[in-house]
Short mmCIF file of C-alpha atoms and ligand atoms in Angstrom, two decimals:
data_model
loop_
_atom_site.label_atom_id
_atom_site.label_comp_id
_atom_site.label_asym_id
_atom_site.label_seq_id
_atom_site.Cartn_x
_atom_site.Cartn_y
_atom_site.Cartn_z
CA UNK L 18 0.00 0.00 0.00
CA UNK L 19 1.42 3.38 -1.01
CA UNK L 20 -0.15 6.77 -0.39
CA UNK L 21 0.04 8.83 -3.57
CA UNK L 22 -2.92 11.20 -3.35
CA UNK L 23 -3.82 13.08 -0.14
CA UNK L 24 -6.74 15.47 0.44
CA UNK L 25 -7.08 17.89 3.35
CA UNK L 26 -10.60 18.92 4.31
CA UNK L 27 -10.32 22.11 6.37
CA UNK L 28 -7.31 24.25 5.41
CA UNK L 29 -7.27 26.23 8.66
CA UNK L 30 -4.86 26.21 11.62
CA UNK L 31 -4.48 22.41 11.84
CA UNK L 32 -4.86 21.77 8.11
CA UNK L 33 -1.95 24.18 7.58
CA UNK L 34 0.36 21.92 9.59
CA UNK L 35 -0.48 19.01 7.26
CA UNK L 36 -0.19 21.17 4.11
CA UNK L 37 3.15 22.59 5.32
CA UNK L 38 4.62 19.12 5.93
CA UNK L 39 3.22 17.24 2.94
CA UNK L 40 4.17 20.02 0.52
CA UNK L 41 7.75 18.71 0.95
CA UNK L 42 6.70 15.40 -0.65
CA UNK L 43 7.09 16.07 -4.35
CA UNK L 44 6.15 12.47 -5.28
CA UNK L 45 2.54 12.76 -4.02
CA UNK L 46 -0.46 14.80 -5.18
CA UNK L 47 -1.68 17.04 -2.37
CA UNK L 48 -5.00 18.85 -2.54
CA UNK L 49 -7.46 20.72 -0.36
CA UNK L 50 -11.17 20.07 -0.79
CA UNK L 51 -13.19 23.25 -1.17
CA UNK L 52 -15.97 24.74 -3.22
CA UNK L 53 -17.30 28.20 -4.11
CA UNK L 54 -15.71 31.31 -2.59
CA UNK L 55 -13.51 29.21 -0.27
CA UNK L 56 -12.04 27.36 -3.29
CA UNK L 57 -11.32 30.65 -5.10
CA UNK L 58 -9.54 31.97 -2.00
CA UNK L 59 -7.48 28.79 -1.61
CA UNK L 60 -6.43 28.85 -5.27
CA UNK L 61 -4.39 31.97 -4.39
CA UNK L 62 -2.36 29.79 -2.02
CA UNK L 63 -2.10 29.08 1.71
CA UNK L 64 0.13 31.38 3.78
CA UNK L 65 1.88 29.30 6.44
CA UNK L 66 4.69 30.56 8.67
CA UNK L 67 5.34 33.38 6.20
CA UNK L 68 5.56 31.16 3.08
CA UNK L 69 2.90 30.60 0.38
CA UNK L 70 2.08 26.96 -0.38
CA UNK L 71 -0.01 25.91 -3.38
CA UNK L 72 -1.75 22.59 -2.86
CA UNK L 73 -4.22 21.68 -5.62
CA UNK L 74 -7.80 22.73 -4.92
CA UNK L 75 -10.32 19.95 -5.56
CA UNK L 76 -14.07 19.67 -5.51
CA UNK L 77 -15.19 16.61 -3.51
CA UNK L 78 -15.77 14.85 -6.87
CA UNK L 79 -12.19 15.60 -8.00
CA UNK L 80 -10.91 14.19 -4.71
CA UNK L 81 -12.97 10.98 -5.13
CA UNK L 82 -10.92 7.90 -4.20
CA UNK L 83 -7.93 9.69 -2.60
CA UNK L 84 -5.63 7.37 -0.69
CA UNK L 85 -5.78 9.54 2.44
CA UNK L 86 -8.35 12.10 3.56
CA UNK L 87 -7.32 14.27 6.53
CA UNK L 88 -10.27 15.99 8.22
CA UNK L 89 -9.33 19.23 10.04
CA UNK L 90 -12.70 20.95 10.51
CA UNK L 91 -14.21 22.71 13.50
CA UNK L 92 -16.97 20.66 15.13
CA UNK L 93 -19.73 23.00 13.97
CA UNK L 94 -18.66 22.58 10.30
CA UNK L 95 -18.63 18.77 10.34
CA UNK L 96 -22.35 18.04 9.72
CA UNK L 97 -22.41 20.25 6.61
CA UNK L 98 -19.17 18.73 5.29
CA UNK L 99 -20.38 15.12 5.59
CA UNK L 100 -21.48 15.17 1.92
CA UNK L 101 -17.92 16.11 0.86
CA UNK L 102 -16.48 13.29 2.99
CA UNK L 103 -18.94 10.77 1.52
CA UNK L 104 -18.05 11.84 -2.03
CA UNK L 105 -14.28 11.88 -1.53
CA UNK L 106 -14.03 8.48 0.15
CA UNK L 107 -13.44 5.57 -2.22
CA UNK L 108 -12.87 1.86 -1.72
CA UNK L 109 -9.24 2.30 -0.61
CA UNK L 110 -9.40 5.64 1.21
CA UNK L 111 -8.12 5.97 4.79
CA UNK L 112 -9.71 8.81 6.78
CA UNK L 113 -7.91 10.51 9.67
CA UNK L 114 -9.77 13.11 11.75
CA UNK L 115 -7.43 15.50 13.56
CA UNK L 116 -10.36 17.23 15.24
CA UNK L 117 -10.40 17.59 19.01
CA UNK L 118 -12.98 15.72 21.09
CA UNK L 119 -13.82 12.02 21.18
CA UNK L 120 -16.68 11.64 18.74
CA UNK L 121 -15.67 13.00 15.31
CA UNK L 122 -14.51 9.51 14.26
CA UNK L 123 -17.83 8.07 15.38
CA UNK L 124 -19.81 10.73 13.49
CA UNK L 125 -17.78 10.18 10.31
CA UNK L 126 -18.09 6.39 10.67
CA UNK L 127 -21.87 6.78 10.89
CA UNK L 128 -21.74 8.28 7.36
CA UNK L 129 -19.14 6.13 5.59
CA UNK L 130 -18.74 3.04 7.82
CA UNK L 131 -16.02 2.41 10.42
CA UNK L 132 -13.52 0.57 8.18
CA UNK L 133 -11.89 3.60 6.44
CA UNK L 134 -11.45 5.55 9.68
CA UNK L 135 -8.03 5.42 11.37
CA UNK L 136 -8.34 7.01 14.85
CA UNK L 137 -5.99 9.98 15.24
CA UNK L 138 -5.33 13.23 17.09
CA UNK L 139 -2.99 16.16 16.79
CA UNK L 140 -1.10 18.19 19.36
CA UNK L 141 -0.15 21.51 17.87
CA UNK L 142 -0.66 25.13 18.85
CA UNK L 143 -1.47 26.75 15.51
CA UNK L 144 -3.29 30.03 15.05
CA UNK L 145 -4.19 32.60 12.42
CA UNK L 146 -2.59 36.02 12.19
CA UNK L 147 -3.05 38.72 9.56
CA UNK L 148 -0.44 37.08 7.34
CA UNK L 149 -1.77 33.52 7.58
CA UNK L 150 -1.31 30.56 9.93
CA UNK L 151 1.54 30.14 12.37
CA UNK L 152 2.94 27.31 14.50
CA UNK L 153 6.34 26.29 15.78
CA UNK L 154 7.37 23.07 13.99
CA UNK L 155 10.04 22.31 16.59
CA UNK L 156 7.86 22.35 19.71
CA UNK L 157 4.87 20.72 18.00
CA UNK L 158 4.20 17.21 19.34
CA UNK L 159 2.33 16.39 16.13
CA UNK L 160 0.04 13.65 14.86
CA UNK L 161 -0.67 10.51 16.90
CA UNK L 162 -2.54 7.67 15.23
CA UNK L 163 -3.16 3.95 15.51
CA UNK L 164 -5.46 1.02 14.96
CA UNK L 165 -8.07 0.47 17.66
CA UNK L 166 -7.14 -3.22 17.79
CA UNK L 167 -4.41 -5.64 16.61
CA UNK L 168 -2.71 -5.91 14.18
CA UNK L 169 -1.37 -2.51 15.17
CA UNK L 170 1.36 -2.34 12.52
CA UNK L 171 -1.27 -2.63 9.79
CA UNK L 172 -0.49 -1.87 6.17
CA UNK L 173 -2.15 1.55 6.42
CA UNK L 174 -0.28 2.50 9.62
CA UNK L 175 3.00 1.64 7.89
CA UNK L 176 1.96 3.56 4.77
CA UNK L 177 1.17 6.67 6.81
CA UNK L 178 4.49 6.41 8.68
CA UNK L 179 6.22 6.20 5.29
CA UNK L 180 4.24 9.23 4.05
CA UNK L 181 5.08 11.41 7.07
CA UNK L 182 8.77 10.44 7.16
CA UNK L 183 11.10 13.33 6.24
CA UNK L 184 8.29 15.88 5.96
CA UNK L 185 9.01 17.87 9.13
CA UNK L 186 5.68 16.68 10.55
CA UNK L 187 6.13 15.15 14.00
CA UNK L 188 4.20 11.90 14.47
CA UNK L 189 4.03 8.59 16.25
CA UNK L 190 1.82 5.53 15.97
CA UNK L 191 0.43 3.94 19.11
CA UNK L 192 -1.32 0.78 20.31
CA UNK L 193 -3.33 2.90 22.77
CA UNK L 194 -5.09 5.35 20.48
CA UNK L 195 -8.37 5.51 22.43
CA UNK L 196 -6.51 6.31 25.69
CA UNK L 197 -4.46 8.94 23.83
CA UNK L 198 -7.57 10.59 22.34
CA UNK L 199 -9.30 10.63 25.74
CA UNK L 200 -6.18 11.98 27.43
CA UNK L 201 -6.13 14.92 24.97
CA UNK L 202 -9.88 15.34 25.56
CA UNK L 203 -9.21 15.59 29.31
CA UNK L 204 -6.58 18.28 28.72
CA UNK L 205 -9.05 20.30 26.63
CA UNK L 206 -12.06 19.93 28.94
CA UNK L 207 -10.14 20.75 32.14
CA UNK L 208 -8.03 23.59 30.75
CA UNK L 209 -9.89 25.22 27.86
CA UNK L 210 -13.27 25.59 29.55
CA UNK L 211 -12.92 27.22 33.00
CA UNK L 212 -10.47 29.80 31.62
CA UNK L 213 -12.91 30.59 28.81
CA UNK L 214 -15.59 31.50 31.37
CA UNK L 215 -13.17 33.54 33.49
CA UNK L 216 -11.54 35.20 30.46
CA UNK L 217 -8.02 34.87 31.90
CA UNK L 218 -4.76 33.21 30.87
CA UNK L 219 -3.98 29.61 31.87
CA UNK L 220 -1.89 30.81 34.82
CA UNK L 221 -5.30 30.95 36.58
CA UNK L 222 -5.11 27.20 37.37
CA UNK L 223 -1.76 27.68 39.10
CA UNK L 224 -2.73 30.87 40.92
CA UNK L 225 -6.34 30.27 42.02
CA UNK L 226 -7.52 27.33 44.13
CA UNK L 227 -11.03 28.13 42.92
CA UNK L 228 -10.13 27.71 39.26
CA UNK L 229 -8.20 24.53 40.06
CA UNK L 230 -11.22 23.18 41.95
CA UNK L 231 -13.51 23.75 38.96
CA UNK L 232 -10.97 22.13 36.64
CA UNK L 233 -10.74 19.14 39.03
CA UNK L 234 -14.54 18.82 39.10
CA UNK L 235 -14.64 18.58 35.30
CA UNK L 236 -11.80 16.05 35.44
CA UNK L 237 -13.54 13.77 37.96
CA UNK L 238 -16.67 13.63 35.79
CA UNK L 239 -14.70 12.96 32.59
CA UNK L 240 -12.69 10.19 34.28
CA UNK L 241 -15.90 8.55 35.58
CA UNK L 242 -17.37 8.56 32.05
CA UNK L 243 -14.10 7.23 30.56
CA UNK L 244 -13.96 4.41 33.14
CA UNK L 245 -17.56 3.40 32.42
CA UNK L 246 -16.70 3.26 28.72
CA UNK L 247 -13.70 0.99 29.43
CA UNK L 248 -11.09 3.64 28.52
CA UNK L 249 -7.89 3.17 30.53
CA UNK L 250 -6.54 6.72 30.66
CA UNK L 251 -3.36 5.49 32.38
CA UNK L 252 -2.45 3.57 29.21
CA UNK L 253 -1.74 6.84 27.36
CA UNK L 254 1.85 7.92 26.93
CA UNK L 255 3.11 10.18 29.75
CA UNK L 256 3.54 13.05 27.28
CA UNK L 257 -0.23 12.93 26.55
CA UNK L 258 -1.35 13.76 30.07
CA UNK L 259 0.09 17.28 30.02
CA UNK L 260 0.05 20.14 27.55
CA UNK L 261 3.03 21.93 26.05
CA UNK L 262 4.76 24.54 28.20
CA UNK L 263 3.04 27.91 27.64
CA UNK L 264 3.18 31.36 29.32
CA UNK L 265 0.53 32.06 32.03
CA UNK L 266 -1.13 34.46 29.59
CA UNK L 267 -1.95 31.63 27.11
CA UNK L 268 -5.54 31.47 25.88
CA UNK L 269 -6.60 28.08 24.53
CA UNK L 270 -8.93 27.65 21.57
CA UNK L 271 -12.27 27.97 23.39
CA UNK L 272 -11.30 31.35 24.83
CA UNK L 273 -9.75 32.35 21.49
CA UNK L 274 -13.13 31.59 19.84
CA UNK L 275 -15.00 33.74 22.37
CA UNK L 276 -12.43 36.53 22.10
CA UNK L 277 -12.99 36.55 18.33
CA UNK L 278 -16.79 36.52 18.69
CA UNK L 279 -17.01 33.01 17.17
CA UNK L 280 -19.08 30.09 18.39
CA UNK L 281 -17.00 27.54 20.30
CA UNK L 282 -16.74 23.75 20.14
CA UNK L 283 -18.45 23.32 23.54
CA UNK L 284 -20.85 20.73 22.05
CA UNK L 285 -17.80 18.53 21.41
CA UNK L 286 -16.48 19.00 24.98
CA UNK L 287 -19.05 19.31 27.80
CA UNK L 288 -21.92 18.68 25.36
CA UNK L 289 -20.51 15.24 24.48
CA UNK L 290 -19.88 14.46 28.18
CA UNK L 291 -23.48 15.39 29.05
CA UNK L 292 -24.74 13.06 26.32
CA UNK L 293 -22.47 10.19 27.41
CA UNK L 294 -23.19 10.83 31.10
CA UNK L 295 -26.92 10.51 30.39
CA UNK L 296 -26.43 7.24 28.48
CA UNK L 297 -24.30 5.81 31.29
CA UNK L 298 -26.28 7.17 34.25
CA UNK L 299 -23.36 9.36 35.45
CA UNK L 300 -24.11 12.86 36.77
CA UNK L 301 -21.89 15.56 35.24
CA UNK L 302 -22.98 18.81 36.98
CA UNK L 303 -19.69 20.68 36.47
CA UNK L 304 -19.95 19.99 32.75
CA UNK L 305 -23.63 20.98 32.63
CA UNK L 306 -22.89 24.33 34.28
CA UNK L 307 -19.90 24.88 31.99
CA UNK L 308 -21.89 23.95 28.88
CA UNK L 309 -24.71 26.40 29.62
CA UNK L 310 -22.33 29.16 30.70
CA UNK L 311 -20.29 28.94 27.49
CA UNK L 312 -23.47 28.78 25.36
CA UNK L 313 -24.64 31.95 27.17
CA UNK L 314 -21.28 33.63 26.45
CA UNK L 315 -21.81 32.80 22.76
CA UNK L 316 -25.28 34.37 23.00
CA UNK L 317 -23.73 37.43 24.64
CA UNK L 318 -21.25 37.70 21.75
CA UNK L 319 -24.17 37.37 19.31
CA UNK L 320 -25.72 40.46 20.90
CA UNK L 321 -28.63 38.69 22.60
CA UNK L 322 -28.17 40.75 25.77
CA UNK L 323 -27.54 44.13 24.13
CA UNK L 324 -30.60 45.68 25.71
CA UNK L 325 -31.74 48.96 24.26
CA UNK L 326 -32.33 51.02 27.42
CA UNK L 327 -35.43 52.44 29.11
CA UNK L 328 -37.96 51.43 26.42
CA UNK L 329 -37.35 47.68 26.87
CA UNK L 330 -40.16 45.62 28.43
CA UNK L 331 -39.41 45.27 32.17
CA UNK L 332 -38.48 41.93 33.73
CA UNK L 333 -38.03 40.77 37.34
CA UNK L 334 -36.11 38.06 39.13
CA UNK L 335 -38.05 34.90 39.96
N1 LIG I 25 -5.74 25.27 16.30
C1 LIG I 25 -5.07 24.37 16.99
O1 LIG I 25 -3.92 24.59 17.37
C2 LIG I 25 -5.68 23.04 17.31
C3 LIG I 25 -6.96 22.68 16.88
N2 LIG I 25 -7.41 21.40 17.11
C4 LIG I 25 -8.72 20.98 16.63
O2 LIG I 25 -8.68 20.82 15.21
C5 LIG I 25 -9.95 21.12 14.62
C6 LIG I 25 -9.75 22.21 13.56
O3 LIG I 25 -9.37 23.40 14.24
P1 LIG I 25 -8.65 24.63 13.53
O4 LIG I 25 -7.76 24.15 12.45
O5 LIG I 25 -8.10 25.44 14.63
O6 LIG I 25 -9.92 25.37 12.88
P2 LIG I 25 -9.92 26.50 11.74
O7 LIG I 25 -11.20 27.24 11.88
O8 LIG I 25 -8.63 27.24 11.74
O9 LIG I 25 -9.96 25.64 10.39
C7 LIG I 25 -11.10 24.99 9.93
C8 LIG I 25 -11.11 25.14 8.42
O10 LIG I 25 -12.19 24.39 7.88
C9 LIG I 25 -12.66 25.11 6.74
N3 LIG I 25 -13.99 24.59 6.41
C10 LIG I 25 -15.15 24.75 7.08
N4 LIG I 25 -16.16 24.11 6.45
C11 LIG I 25 -15.61 23.55 5.34
C12 LIG I 25 -16.14 22.78 4.27
N5 LIG I 25 -17.43 22.44 4.22
N6 LIG I 25 -15.30 22.38 3.27
C13 LIG I 25 -14.00 22.73 3.29
N7 LIG I 25 -13.43 23.45 4.29
C14 LIG I 25 -14.23 23.86 5.30
C15 LIG I 25 -12.64 26.55 7.20
O11 LIG I 25 -12.65 27.39 6.09
P3 LIG I 25 -13.15 28.93 6.19
O12 LIG I 25 -12.15 29.61 7.04
O13 LIG I 25 -13.14 29.34 4.77
O14 LIG I 25 -14.52 28.87 6.80
C16 LIG I 25 -11.30 26.60 7.95
O15 LIG I 25 -10.25 26.91 7.07
C17 LIG I 25 -10.86 21.52 15.78
O16 LIG I 25 -11.60 20.41 16.22
C18 LIG I 25 -9.86 21.96 16.87
O17 LIG I 25 -10.39 21.84 18.18
C19 LIG I 25 -6.63 20.45 17.69
C20 LIG I 25 -5.38 20.77 18.14
C21 LIG I 25 -4.83 22.09 18.06
C1 LIG I 26 -4.87 23.10 24.61
C2 LIG I 26 -4.43 22.89 23.17
C3 LIG I 26 -3.50 23.97 22.68
C4 LIG I 26 -3.65 21.58 23.18
O1 LIG I 26 -3.09 21.23 21.98
C5 LIG I 26 -5.66 22.80 22.30
O2 LIG I 26 -5.98 21.75 21.79
C6 LIG I 26 -6.59 23.96 22.21
O3 LIG I 26 -6.18 25.11 22.32
O4 LIG I 26 -7.78 23.66 22.03
#
């Protein structure tokens, strides 16, 4: 098995890491899937770390049957993009989702079947500036992927290792991919969410026992859900249970979304835990509070509470 044609769906912060690395591989065809105005924009090139890269731009039909499809969408964009995924996937396509959370693979598998999906995650801190996307290739932990069950050194795992070799992309395959994905999920839920409500840098967990307590409450609930689902979080590599070193001012993606007035991926974090908690009969009150609070912050950003002054209909507390 040899990977000769690769499509990236979602040429944003994470997609840029893949485009940057695979652009070194002159022997493969690399394309981004996009249509309409987005396709026209991408045809002008992707600015990454100050350099312009020019992957091909394909409609989903032109991508049909690619050897590898890498999904790098935000959670809210996934339902609408399912049609593109269905069209691009052929008999021999492997699909890797680098999205955060624990259910993008499941959602994609519900559309195209579980067989093409190779569970994966990415650890990178990539963000957009005026001149395009930026990340530090050296400190990036990179892409972690693996089969959910033996044989772990499958043909497709070996083919992806061969593809990523000498590209600058950091990667490793693992026999514990579910534990790794849940370990990253725990990092996101416990660190992204309380700081997003407070609106302060991540130093808040070190400097406030109150913030640490809220983070620990989210953690206890997530670990109870993981245990009930048979996920052994201790099986994840040591490096997966902590994030990269960052300054105390760092704002993770949920707070970055709120800062920019965008909707967040809270449905993929506390929303997913509420759904799983309900299925398993596990109470997740810290996550429920967090979910509703972040949804309300999105509403606030949308202007829902921009009251117009004295002429508004009066209300009272109940
Ligand atoms: N940023 C980071 O450092 C990290 C992010 N993650 C996770 O990775 C995922 C992606 O995040 P990120 O890269 O930051 O998000 P971005 O918003 O930067 O990128 C998403 C991209 O998807 C594109 N897109 C949306 N809908 C479609 C569609 N139907 N067809 C084609 N392209 C589409 C968007 O295009 P347009 O802009 O034109 O709308 C955008 O370029 C998330 O789940 C995130 O949590 C994980 C680790 C680190
Ligand atoms: C916390 C971090 C940077 C870990 O990679 C991340 O995934 C995010 O900002 O959402």
